């Protein structure tokens, strides 16, 4: 499942959701956070996307530091506008998950859940939710609000088939 490169990057060689084989999907520069490149693979069995050369737990902080936080929560954005945008965006995501799974309820894993906006929407719609978040502080806030949150090292250990859906969408 995981192969480690000499530089510490982790090559994920099979789908963490269903165990299916990967197919190259996209390779492009990461202008926002690392000034390097990243590649995505798509599972040929379930279409899940993942970063093929994921940084390890010690390296990943450089990808999700102040530059990233500023990009998803710009200082000039009024909190009311952010909440309105997130409400529209998460409702659309919820409808997409329900349409794609063909189920009105189930278990969803949101990878990179941030503050848990999508998870709260899915919870209100009757889903059992689990978030994967790098930031320990964000995980603590999610847990305090009643949302199960785990670190990135814990989600691949979930039993196969235990999730109805997995979500990994970045906020524009």
Short mmCIF file of C-alpha atoms in Angstrom, two decimals:
data_model
loop_
_atom_site.label_atom_id
_atom_site.label_comp_id
_atom_site.label_asym_id
_atom_site.label_seq_id
_atom_site.Cartn_x
_atom_site.Cartn_y
_atom_site.Cartn_z
CA UNK A 1 0.00 0.00 0.00
CA UNK A 2 2.69 2.55 0.97
CA UNK A 3 6.23 2.81 -0.37
CA UNK A 4 8.61 5.38 1.13
CA UNK A 5 10.98 7.36 -1.12
CA UNK A 6 14.43 8.42 0.12
CA UNK A 7 13.16 12.01 0.56
CA UNK A 8 10.43 10.82 2.94
CA UNK A 9 7.56 11.13 0.45
CA UNK A 10 5.04 8.30 0.58
CA UNK A 11 3.98 6.66 -2.69
CA UNK A 12 0.49 5.29 -2.22
CA UNK A 13 0.27 2.41 -4.67
CA UNK A 14 -3.33 1.29 -4.15
CA UNK A 15 -6.63 2.94 -3.34
CA UNK A 16 -7.13 3.57 0.37
CA UNK A 17 -10.90 3.34 -0.06
CA UNK A 18 -11.38 0.08 -1.98
CA UNK A 19 -7.87 -1.32 -2.57
CA UNK A 20 -8.16 -0.93 -6.34
CA UNK A 21 -5.26 -0.13 -8.66
CA UNK A 22 -4.30 3.45 -9.56
CA UNK A 23 -4.23 5.12 -12.93
CA UNK A 24 -2.31 8.42 -13.45
CA UNK A 25 -4.78 11.31 -13.46
CA UNK A 26 -2.93 14.65 -13.25
CA UNK A 27 0.53 16.07 -12.61
CA UNK A 28 1.00 19.79 -12.17
CA UNK A 29 2.96 22.49 -10.34
CA UNK A 30 1.90 23.45 -6.83
CA UNK A 31 2.13 27.22 -7.11
CA UNK A 32 0.33 27.94 -3.85
CA UNK A 33 2.22 26.12 -1.13
CA UNK A 34 5.31 24.13 -2.02
CA UNK A 35 6.65 25.45 -5.34
CA UNK A 36 7.10 21.79 -6.25
CA UNK A 37 4.85 19.49 -8.24
CA UNK A 38 2.22 17.00 -7.23
CA UNK A 39 0.53 14.13 -8.99
CA UNK A 40 -2.91 12.62 -8.57
CA UNK A 41 -4.00 9.07 -9.27
CA UNK A 42 -7.55 7.82 -9.82
CA UNK A 43 -8.66 4.39 -8.68
CA UNK A 44 -9.77 2.34 -11.68
CA UNK A 45 -12.34 0.54 -9.51
CA UNK A 46 -14.09 3.33 -7.54
CA UNK A 47 -12.73 6.59 -9.12
CA UNK A 48 -11.35 7.92 -5.81
CA UNK A 49 -8.53 10.48 -6.32
CA UNK A 50 -5.42 10.75 -4.17
CA UNK A 51 -2.01 12.39 -4.14
CA UNK A 52 0.46 9.77 -5.32
CA UNK A 53 3.57 11.13 -3.64
CA UNK A 54 2.18 12.28 -0.33
CA UNK A 55 4.58 13.97 2.09
CA UNK A 56 5.02 12.21 5.41
CA UNK A 57 3.59 13.63 8.65
CA UNK A 58 6.70 15.75 9.31
CA UNK A 59 6.82 17.26 5.81
CA UNK A 60 3.14 17.93 5.26
CA UNK A 61 3.02 21.05 7.45
CA UNK A 62 4.78 23.05 4.73
CA UNK A 63 1.83 22.39 2.41
CA UNK A 64 -0.82 23.54 4.90
CA UNK A 65 0.77 26.51 6.60
CA UNK A 66 -0.16 30.19 6.53
CA UNK A 67 -0.15 30.50 2.70
CA UNK A 68 -2.74 27.72 2.40
CA UNK A 69 -4.92 29.00 5.25
CA UNK A 70 -4.87 32.49 3.75
CA UNK A 71 -5.93 31.10 0.36
CA UNK A 72 -9.05 29.38 1.70
CA UNK A 73 -9.94 32.05 4.27
CA UNK A 74 -8.76 35.41 2.89
CA UNK A 75 -8.71 38.22 5.43
CA UNK A 76 -10.82 40.43 3.19
CA UNK A 77 -13.68 37.93 3.09
CA UNK A 78 -16.44 38.92 5.51
CA UNK A 79 -17.46 36.05 7.83
CA UNK A 80 -21.08 36.29 6.63
CA UNK A 81 -19.94 35.91 3.01
CA UNK A 82 -17.76 32.95 3.94
CA UNK A 83 -20.66 31.23 5.75
CA UNK A 84 -23.00 31.85 2.80
CA UNK A 85 -20.46 30.50 0.31
CA UNK A 86 -19.80 27.43 2.46
CA UNK A 87 -23.53 26.75 2.91
CA UNK A 88 -24.07 26.76 -0.86
CA UNK A 89 -20.92 24.74 -1.53
CA UNK A 90 -21.55 22.09 1.13
CA UNK A 91 -25.21 21.66 0.15
CA UNK A 92 -24.08 21.04 -3.43
CA UNK A 93 -21.47 18.53 -2.21
CA UNK A 94 -24.08 16.74 -0.09
CA UNK A 95 -26.44 16.41 -3.04
CA UNK A 96 -23.59 15.13 -5.20
CA UNK A 97 -22.61 12.48 -2.60
CA UNK A 98 -26.21 11.33 -2.26
CA UNK A 99 -26.68 11.24 -6.04
CA UNK A 100 -23.40 9.35 -6.63
CA UNK A 101 -23.97 6.81 -3.85
CA UNK A 102 -27.69 6.46 -4.54
CA UNK A 103 -28.26 6.64 -0.77
CA UNK A 104 -29.84 9.36 1.36
CA UNK A 105 -27.74 8.31 4.40
CA UNK A 106 -24.63 6.35 5.25
CA UNK A 107 -21.09 6.77 6.55
CA UNK A 108 -18.92 9.47 5.00
CA UNK A 109 -15.22 10.10 5.39
CA UNK A 110 -14.17 13.67 4.54
CA UNK A 111 -10.43 13.80 3.91
CA UNK A 112 -9.01 17.25 4.61
CA UNK A 113 -12.18 18.33 6.40
CA UNK A 114 -10.75 21.63 7.73
CA UNK A 115 -13.38 23.20 10.03
CA UNK A 116 -15.93 20.49 9.18
CA UNK A 117 -18.41 22.52 7.13
CA UNK A 118 -19.22 19.59 4.83
CA UNK A 119 -19.39 17.18 7.76
CA UNK A 120 -21.89 19.39 9.60
CA UNK A 121 -24.06 19.53 6.48
CA UNK A 122 -23.94 15.75 6.06
CA UNK A 123 -24.65 15.24 9.78
CA UNK A 124 -27.76 17.45 9.52
CA UNK A 125 -28.88 15.29 6.58
CA UNK A 126 -28.63 12.13 8.72
CA UNK A 127 -25.19 10.82 7.75
CA UNK A 128 -22.64 9.36 10.18
CA UNK A 129 -19.55 11.49 9.66
CA UNK A 130 -15.81 11.17 10.19
CA UNK A 131 -13.28 13.83 9.27
CA UNK A 132 -9.60 13.49 8.49
CA UNK A 133 -7.65 16.62 9.35
CA UNK A 134 -3.94 17.35 9.65
CA UNK A 135 -4.30 20.12 12.24
CA UNK A 136 -4.51 18.83 15.80
CA UNK A 137 -6.24 22.06 16.88
CA UNK A 138 -8.96 21.68 14.23
CA UNK A 139 -9.46 18.03 15.19
CA UNK A 140 -9.95 19.05 18.83
CA UNK A 141 -12.56 21.67 17.83
CA UNK A 142 -14.40 19.13 15.68
CA UNK A 143 -14.41 16.56 18.48
CA UNK A 144 -15.69 19.23 20.90
CA UNK A 145 -18.61 19.88 18.53
CA UNK A 146 -19.49 16.16 18.38
CA UNK A 147 -17.79 15.30 15.08
CA UNK A 148 -15.38 12.37 14.95
CA UNK A 149 -12.03 13.57 13.62
CA UNK A 150 -8.85 11.59 13.05
CA UNK A 151 -5.35 12.34 11.82
CA UNK A 152 -4.16 11.37 8.33
CA UNK A 153 -2.27 8.39 9.71
CA UNK A 154 -5.47 6.84 11.08
CA UNK A 155 -7.93 6.83 8.15
CA UNK A 156 -6.33 4.08 6.04
CA UNK A 157 -6.91 1.70 8.97
CA UNK A 158 -10.72 1.85 8.66
CA UNK A 159 -12.15 -1.53 7.66
CA UNK A 160 -12.78 -1.99 3.94
CA UNK A 161 -16.39 -1.20 3.11
CA UNK A 162 -17.01 0.69 6.37
CA UNK A 163 -17.65 3.96 4.51
CA UNK A 164 -20.47 4.62 2.07
CA UNK A 165 -18.57 7.57 0.61
CA UNK A 166 -15.25 9.35 0.84
CA UNK A 167 -14.97 13.03 0.05
CA UNK A 168 -11.85 15.03 -0.74
CA UNK A 169 -12.65 18.40 -2.28
CA UNK A 170 -10.63 21.56 -1.83
CA UNK A 171 -12.33 24.86 -1.16
CA UNK A 172 -11.94 27.28 -4.07
#
